[in-house]
Tab-separated table of C-alpha atoms in Angstrom:
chain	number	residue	atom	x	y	z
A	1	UNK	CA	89.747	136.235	93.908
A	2	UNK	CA	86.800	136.242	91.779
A	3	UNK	CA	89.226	136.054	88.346
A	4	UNK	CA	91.535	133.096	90.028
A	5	UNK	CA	88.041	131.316	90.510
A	6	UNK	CA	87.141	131.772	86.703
A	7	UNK	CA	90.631	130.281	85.303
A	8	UNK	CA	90.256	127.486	88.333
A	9	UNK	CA	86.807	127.065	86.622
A	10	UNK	CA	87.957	126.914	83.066
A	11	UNK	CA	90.889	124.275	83.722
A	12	UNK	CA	88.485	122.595	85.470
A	13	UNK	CA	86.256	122.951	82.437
A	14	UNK	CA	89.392	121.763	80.525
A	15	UNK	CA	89.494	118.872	82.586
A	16	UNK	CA	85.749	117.769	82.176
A	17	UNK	CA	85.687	118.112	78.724
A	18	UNK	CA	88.620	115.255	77.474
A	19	UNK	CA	87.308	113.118	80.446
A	20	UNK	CA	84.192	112.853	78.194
A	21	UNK	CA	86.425	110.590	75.214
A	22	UNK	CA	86.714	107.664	76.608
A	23	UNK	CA	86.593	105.750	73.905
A	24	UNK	CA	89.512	107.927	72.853
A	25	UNK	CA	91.535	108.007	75.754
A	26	UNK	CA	91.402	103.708	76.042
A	27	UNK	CA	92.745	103.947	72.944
A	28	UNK	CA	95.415	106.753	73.647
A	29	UNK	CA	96.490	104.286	77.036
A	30	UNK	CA	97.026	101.252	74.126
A	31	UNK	CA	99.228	102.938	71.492
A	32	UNK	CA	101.135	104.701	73.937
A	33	UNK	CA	101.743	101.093	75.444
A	34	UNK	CA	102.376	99.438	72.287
A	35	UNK	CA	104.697	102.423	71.159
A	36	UNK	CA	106.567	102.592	74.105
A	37	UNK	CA	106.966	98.788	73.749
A	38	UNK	CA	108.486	99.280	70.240
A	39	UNK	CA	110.793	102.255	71.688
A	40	UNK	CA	112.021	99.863	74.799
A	41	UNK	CA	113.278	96.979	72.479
A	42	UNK	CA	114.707	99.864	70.206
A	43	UNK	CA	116.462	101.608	72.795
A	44	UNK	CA	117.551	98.068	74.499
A	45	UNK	CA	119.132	96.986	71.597
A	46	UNK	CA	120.668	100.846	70.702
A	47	UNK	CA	122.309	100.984	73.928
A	48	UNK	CA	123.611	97.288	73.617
A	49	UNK	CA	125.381	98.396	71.116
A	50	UNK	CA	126.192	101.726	72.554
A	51	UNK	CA	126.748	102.191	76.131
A	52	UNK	CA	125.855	105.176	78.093
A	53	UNK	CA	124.779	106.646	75.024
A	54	UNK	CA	123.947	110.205	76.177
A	55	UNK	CA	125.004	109.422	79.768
A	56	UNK	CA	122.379	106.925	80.229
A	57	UNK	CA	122.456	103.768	81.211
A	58	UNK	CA	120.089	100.990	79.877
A	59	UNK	CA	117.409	101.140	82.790
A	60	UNK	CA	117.541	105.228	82.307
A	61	UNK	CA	116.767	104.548	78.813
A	62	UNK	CA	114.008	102.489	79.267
A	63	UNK	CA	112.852	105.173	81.880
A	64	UNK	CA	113.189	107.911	79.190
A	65	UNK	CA	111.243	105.739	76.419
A	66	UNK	CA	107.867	105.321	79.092
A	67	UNK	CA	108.088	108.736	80.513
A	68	UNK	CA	108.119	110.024	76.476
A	69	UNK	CA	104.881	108.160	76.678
A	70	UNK	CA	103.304	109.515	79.725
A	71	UNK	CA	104.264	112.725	78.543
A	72	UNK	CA	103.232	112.692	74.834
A	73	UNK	CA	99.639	113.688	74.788
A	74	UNK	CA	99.940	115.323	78.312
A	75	UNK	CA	101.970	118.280	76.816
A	76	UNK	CA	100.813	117.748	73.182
A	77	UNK	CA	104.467	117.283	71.985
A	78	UNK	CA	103.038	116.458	68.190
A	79	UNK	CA	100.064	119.369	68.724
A	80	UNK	CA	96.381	118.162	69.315
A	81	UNK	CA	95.504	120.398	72.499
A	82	UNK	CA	93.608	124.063	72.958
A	83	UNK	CA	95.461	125.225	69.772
A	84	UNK	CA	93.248	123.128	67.105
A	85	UNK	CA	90.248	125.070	68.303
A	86	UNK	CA	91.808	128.826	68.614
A	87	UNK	CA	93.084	128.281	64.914
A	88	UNK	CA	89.181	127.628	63.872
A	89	UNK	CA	87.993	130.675	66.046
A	90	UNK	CA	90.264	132.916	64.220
A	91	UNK	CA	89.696	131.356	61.062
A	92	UNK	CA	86.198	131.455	61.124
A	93	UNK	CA	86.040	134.966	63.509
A	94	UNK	CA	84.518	133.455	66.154
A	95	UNK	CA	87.903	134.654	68.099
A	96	UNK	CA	86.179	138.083	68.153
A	97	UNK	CA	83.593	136.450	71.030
A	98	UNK	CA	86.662	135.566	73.012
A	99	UNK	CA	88.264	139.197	72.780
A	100	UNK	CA	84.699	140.000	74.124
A	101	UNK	CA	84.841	137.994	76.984
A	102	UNK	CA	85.557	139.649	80.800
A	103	UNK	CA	88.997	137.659	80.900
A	104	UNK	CA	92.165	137.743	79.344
A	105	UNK	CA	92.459	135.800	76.445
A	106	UNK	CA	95.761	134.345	76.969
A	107	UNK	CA	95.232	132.974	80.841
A	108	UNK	CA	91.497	131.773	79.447
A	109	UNK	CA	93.442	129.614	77.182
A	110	UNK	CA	96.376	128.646	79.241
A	111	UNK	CA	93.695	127.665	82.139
A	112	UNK	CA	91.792	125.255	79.891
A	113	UNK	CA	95.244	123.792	78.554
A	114	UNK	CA	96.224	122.961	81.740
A	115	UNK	CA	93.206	121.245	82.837
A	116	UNK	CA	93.690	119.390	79.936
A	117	UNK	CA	97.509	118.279	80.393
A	118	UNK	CA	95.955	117.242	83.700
A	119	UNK	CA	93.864	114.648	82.515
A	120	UNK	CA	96.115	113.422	79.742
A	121	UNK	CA	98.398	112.594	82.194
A	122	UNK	CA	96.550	110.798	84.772
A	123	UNK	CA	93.482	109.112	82.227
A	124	UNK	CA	96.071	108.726	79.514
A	125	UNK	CA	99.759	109.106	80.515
A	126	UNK	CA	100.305	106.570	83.935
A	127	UNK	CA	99.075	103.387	83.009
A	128	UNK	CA	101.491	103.030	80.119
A	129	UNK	CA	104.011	104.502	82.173
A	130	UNK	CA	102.980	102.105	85.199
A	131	UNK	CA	102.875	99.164	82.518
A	132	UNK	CA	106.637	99.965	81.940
A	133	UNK	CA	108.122	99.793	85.693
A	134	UNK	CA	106.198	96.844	86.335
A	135	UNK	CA	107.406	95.099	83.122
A	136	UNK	CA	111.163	96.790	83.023
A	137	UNK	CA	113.930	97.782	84.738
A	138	UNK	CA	113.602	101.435	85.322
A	139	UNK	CA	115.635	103.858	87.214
A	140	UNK	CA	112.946	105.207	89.248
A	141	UNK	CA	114.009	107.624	92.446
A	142	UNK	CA	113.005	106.184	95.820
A	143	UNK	CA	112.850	109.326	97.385
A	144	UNK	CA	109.913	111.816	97.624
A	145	UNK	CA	111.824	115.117	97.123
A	146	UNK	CA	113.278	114.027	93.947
A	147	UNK	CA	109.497	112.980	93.439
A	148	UNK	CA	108.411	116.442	94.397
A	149	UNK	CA	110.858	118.537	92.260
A	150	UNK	CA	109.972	116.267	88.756
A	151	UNK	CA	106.371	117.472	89.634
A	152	UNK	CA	107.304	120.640	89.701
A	153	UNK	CA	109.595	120.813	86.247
A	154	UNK	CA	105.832	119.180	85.054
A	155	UNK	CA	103.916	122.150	85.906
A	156	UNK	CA	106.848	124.174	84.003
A	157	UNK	CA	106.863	122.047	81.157
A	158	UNK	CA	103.613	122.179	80.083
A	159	UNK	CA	102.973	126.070	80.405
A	160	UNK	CA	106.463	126.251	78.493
A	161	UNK	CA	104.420	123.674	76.054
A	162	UNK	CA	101.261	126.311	76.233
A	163	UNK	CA	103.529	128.962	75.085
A	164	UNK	CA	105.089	127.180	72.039
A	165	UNK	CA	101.917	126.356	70.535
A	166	UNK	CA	99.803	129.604	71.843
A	167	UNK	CA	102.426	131.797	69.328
A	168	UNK	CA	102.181	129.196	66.473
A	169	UNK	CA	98.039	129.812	66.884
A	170	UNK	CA	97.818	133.207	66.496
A	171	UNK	CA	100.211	132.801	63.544
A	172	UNK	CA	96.505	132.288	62.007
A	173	UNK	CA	95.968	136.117	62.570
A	174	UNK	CA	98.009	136.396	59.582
A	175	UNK	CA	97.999	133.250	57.169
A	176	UNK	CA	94.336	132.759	58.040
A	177	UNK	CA	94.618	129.030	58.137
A	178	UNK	CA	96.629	126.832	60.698
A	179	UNK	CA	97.388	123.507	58.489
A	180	UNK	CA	100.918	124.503	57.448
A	181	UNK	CA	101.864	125.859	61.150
A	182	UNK	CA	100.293	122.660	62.553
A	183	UNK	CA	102.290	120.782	60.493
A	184	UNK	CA	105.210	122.030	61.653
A	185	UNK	CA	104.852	122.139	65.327
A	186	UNK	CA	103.959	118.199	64.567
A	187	UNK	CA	107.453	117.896	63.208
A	188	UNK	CA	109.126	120.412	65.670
A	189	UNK	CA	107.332	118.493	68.286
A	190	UNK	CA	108.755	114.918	67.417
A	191	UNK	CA	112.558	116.075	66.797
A	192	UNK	CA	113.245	119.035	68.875
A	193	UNK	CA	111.742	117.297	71.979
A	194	UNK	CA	113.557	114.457	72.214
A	195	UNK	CA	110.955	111.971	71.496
A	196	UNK	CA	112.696	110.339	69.019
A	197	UNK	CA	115.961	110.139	71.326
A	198	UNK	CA	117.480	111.805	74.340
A	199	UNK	CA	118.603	115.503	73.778
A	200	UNK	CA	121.882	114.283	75.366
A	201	UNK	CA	122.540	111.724	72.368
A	202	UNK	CA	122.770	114.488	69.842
A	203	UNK	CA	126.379	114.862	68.849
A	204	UNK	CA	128.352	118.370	68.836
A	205	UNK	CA	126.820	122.020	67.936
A	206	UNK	CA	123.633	119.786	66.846
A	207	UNK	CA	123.257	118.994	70.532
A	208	UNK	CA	124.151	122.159	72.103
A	209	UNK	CA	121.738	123.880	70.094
A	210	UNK	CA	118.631	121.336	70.999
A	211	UNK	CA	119.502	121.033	74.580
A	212	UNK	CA	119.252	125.054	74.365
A	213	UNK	CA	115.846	125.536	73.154
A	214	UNK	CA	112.974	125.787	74.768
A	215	UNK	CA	111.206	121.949	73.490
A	216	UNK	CA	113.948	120.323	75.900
A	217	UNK	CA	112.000	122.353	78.622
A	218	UNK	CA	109.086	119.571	77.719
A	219	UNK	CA	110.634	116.342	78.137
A	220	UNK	CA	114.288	116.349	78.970
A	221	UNK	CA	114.698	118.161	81.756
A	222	UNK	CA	112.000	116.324	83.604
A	223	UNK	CA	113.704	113.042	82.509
A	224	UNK	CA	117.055	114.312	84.061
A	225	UNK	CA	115.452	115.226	87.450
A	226	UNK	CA	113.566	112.008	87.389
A	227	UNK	CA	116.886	110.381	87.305
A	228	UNK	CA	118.918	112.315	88.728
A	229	UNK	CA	120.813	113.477	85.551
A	230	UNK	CA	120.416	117.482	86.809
A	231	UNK	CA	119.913	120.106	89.850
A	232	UNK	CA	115.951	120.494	90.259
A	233	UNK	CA	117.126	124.465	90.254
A	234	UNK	CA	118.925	124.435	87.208
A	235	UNK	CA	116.083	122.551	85.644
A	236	UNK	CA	113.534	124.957	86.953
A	237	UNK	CA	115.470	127.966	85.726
A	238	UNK	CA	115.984	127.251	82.640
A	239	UNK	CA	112.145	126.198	82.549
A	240	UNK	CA	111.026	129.131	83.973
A	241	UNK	CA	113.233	131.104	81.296
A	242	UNK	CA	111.686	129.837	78.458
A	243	UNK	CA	108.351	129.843	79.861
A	244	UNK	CA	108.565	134.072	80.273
A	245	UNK	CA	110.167	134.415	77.227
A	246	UNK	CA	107.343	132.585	75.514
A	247	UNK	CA	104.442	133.729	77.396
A	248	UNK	CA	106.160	137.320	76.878
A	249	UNK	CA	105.986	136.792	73.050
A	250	UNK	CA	102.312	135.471	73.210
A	251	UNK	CA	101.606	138.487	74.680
A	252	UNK	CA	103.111	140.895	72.294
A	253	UNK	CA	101.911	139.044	69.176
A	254	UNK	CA	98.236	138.881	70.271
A	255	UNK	CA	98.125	142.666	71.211
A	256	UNK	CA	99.865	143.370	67.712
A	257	UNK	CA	97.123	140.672	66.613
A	258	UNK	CA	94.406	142.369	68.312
A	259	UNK	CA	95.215	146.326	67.128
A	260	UNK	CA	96.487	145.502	63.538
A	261	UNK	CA	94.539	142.470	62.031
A	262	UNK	CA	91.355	142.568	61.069
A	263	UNK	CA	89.437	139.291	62.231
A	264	UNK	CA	88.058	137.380	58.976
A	265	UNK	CA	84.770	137.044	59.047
A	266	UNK	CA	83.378	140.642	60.143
C-alpha cells in the first residue's frame, strides 16, 4: 500500500508539474488546432479523390486527423516527455541518485509519465479535439461502452508509449548522449504512428509490417475502437502485447545498464 501511494504520488507529481506551463500549454491547444486544421482540408481533399482510402470514410478521416491531435503531446508521439530528463541524469550521473532511491526506477518513471499523458490530454489534447466535432463532421460513437473501451486502449497506449521511449533512454547508458536516439524516436514517432496517415492506408508488406509494430499500439488502434473499425479485445491484446514485451525489455536493459555500465560522472 505504502509503494502504490508513492507512484500515485509521483504521477500526481507528474501531473502538477506540466500544469505549471501555461503559457506553453495555450500554445500547445493553438498549433494543435491550426495543424489539425491543415490535416482536415488535406485529408478532405485526399479522400475526395480517394474514397475509403484505408477503409475510412471522409467523417472517419476527419475523426482520425483531430484525435492525432489530442493524442500528439499526450503520448509524446515526436518525444518531449520523462525521457528528455532521464537522458540528462545519465549523462550527467545524476541517474546514480535515482538508483539510490527506495523505489524502482522503472515504475518511478512510468508513474510520472503517466501523470503527465494525463494532463496533456485534458489541458492540451480536448479542446482541439472538441474544436473539431463542433466544426466537422466526425464519426463519433453515441454509445458509452464504445466510449469506455477507447479509454481503456488510452491507458494501454501510453504505457506502450512509456516503453518505446524508456528503452531508447537508457540507450544513453551506452552512447552517453541522447541527441541522435532522440532524433530518431522524433522520426519513428511521426511515420510509424500513423500521424502522417492512417496505418490502414499503407499499401502491401509496407502496411502489414506498420500495422504490426508496436507505434500502431499509440494511435491506431484507439482510432479503430473510436470508430468502430476493431474488437475492443483484439485492440487490447495486441496493446497489452506490446506493452509486456516492451516493459520486459526496459527491464532487462536497465539491469544490464545497472551491473555493466559505469555511470559517467563518478
Amino acid at each position: 500500500m505504502g509503494s502504490g501511494r508513492l507512484y500515485v504520488a509521483v504521477a500526481a507529481g507528474g501531473f502538477r508539474r506540466y500544469a505549471t506551463y501555461r503559457a506553453a500549454t495555450a500554445a500547445g491547444v493553438f498549433t494543435n488546432t491550426v495543424f489539425g486544421l491543415i490535416l482536415v482540408y488535406t485529408y478532405l481533399a485526399l479522400w475526395q479523390e480517394k474514397p475509403h482510402l484505408g477503409g475510412y470514410d471522409q467523417a472517419q478521416a476527419v475523426t482520425y486527423v483531430w484525435l492525432g491531435q489530442c493524442l500528439y503531446a499526450t503520448l509524446a508521439l515526436q518525444g518531449g516527455g520523462f525521457e528528455k530528463d532521464l537522458m540528462d541524469r545519465i549523462r550527467t550521473g545524476e541517474i546514480a541518485v535515482d538508483l539510490y532511491r527506495p523505489a524502482d526506477l522503472q515504475l518511478w518513471w512510468l508513474a510520472g509519465d503517466l501523470g503527465r499523458s494525463v494532463f496533456q490530454m485534458l489541458g492540451r489534447g480536448v479542446i482541439p479535439f472538441t474544436f473539431g466535432a463542433l466544426f466537422f463532421p466526425m464519426a463519433l460513437p453515441r454509445d458509452v461502452t464504445t466510449w469506455a473501451a477507447f479509454l481503456v486502449t488510452l491507458v494501454l497506449a501510453m504505457v506502450v508509449s512509456f516503453g518505446i521511449r524508456y528503452l531508447a533512454a537508457l540507450s544513453v547508458f551506452w552512447l552517453l548522449d541522447g541527441m541522435g536516439v532522440s532524433q530518431v524516436l522524433m522520426i519513428t514517432g511521426v511515420f510509424f504512428s500513423g500521424m502522417v496517415l492512417p496505418l490502414n492506408a499503407f499499401p502491401g508488406a509496407l502496411g502489414e509490417i506498420v500495422r504490426a509494430l508496436p507505434w500502431a499500439a499509440q494511435l491506431q488502434m484507439p482510432a479503430d475502437v473510436l470508430m468502430g473499425e476493431t474488437d475492443p479485445v483484439r485492440a487490447y491484446a495486441f496493446q497489452a502485447v506490446w506493452a509486456v514485451v516492451l516493459l520486459a525489455a526496459g527491464r532487462l536493459m536497465q539491469s544490464a545498464a545497472t551491473r555493466r555500465v559505469v555511470v559517467q560522472g563518478g
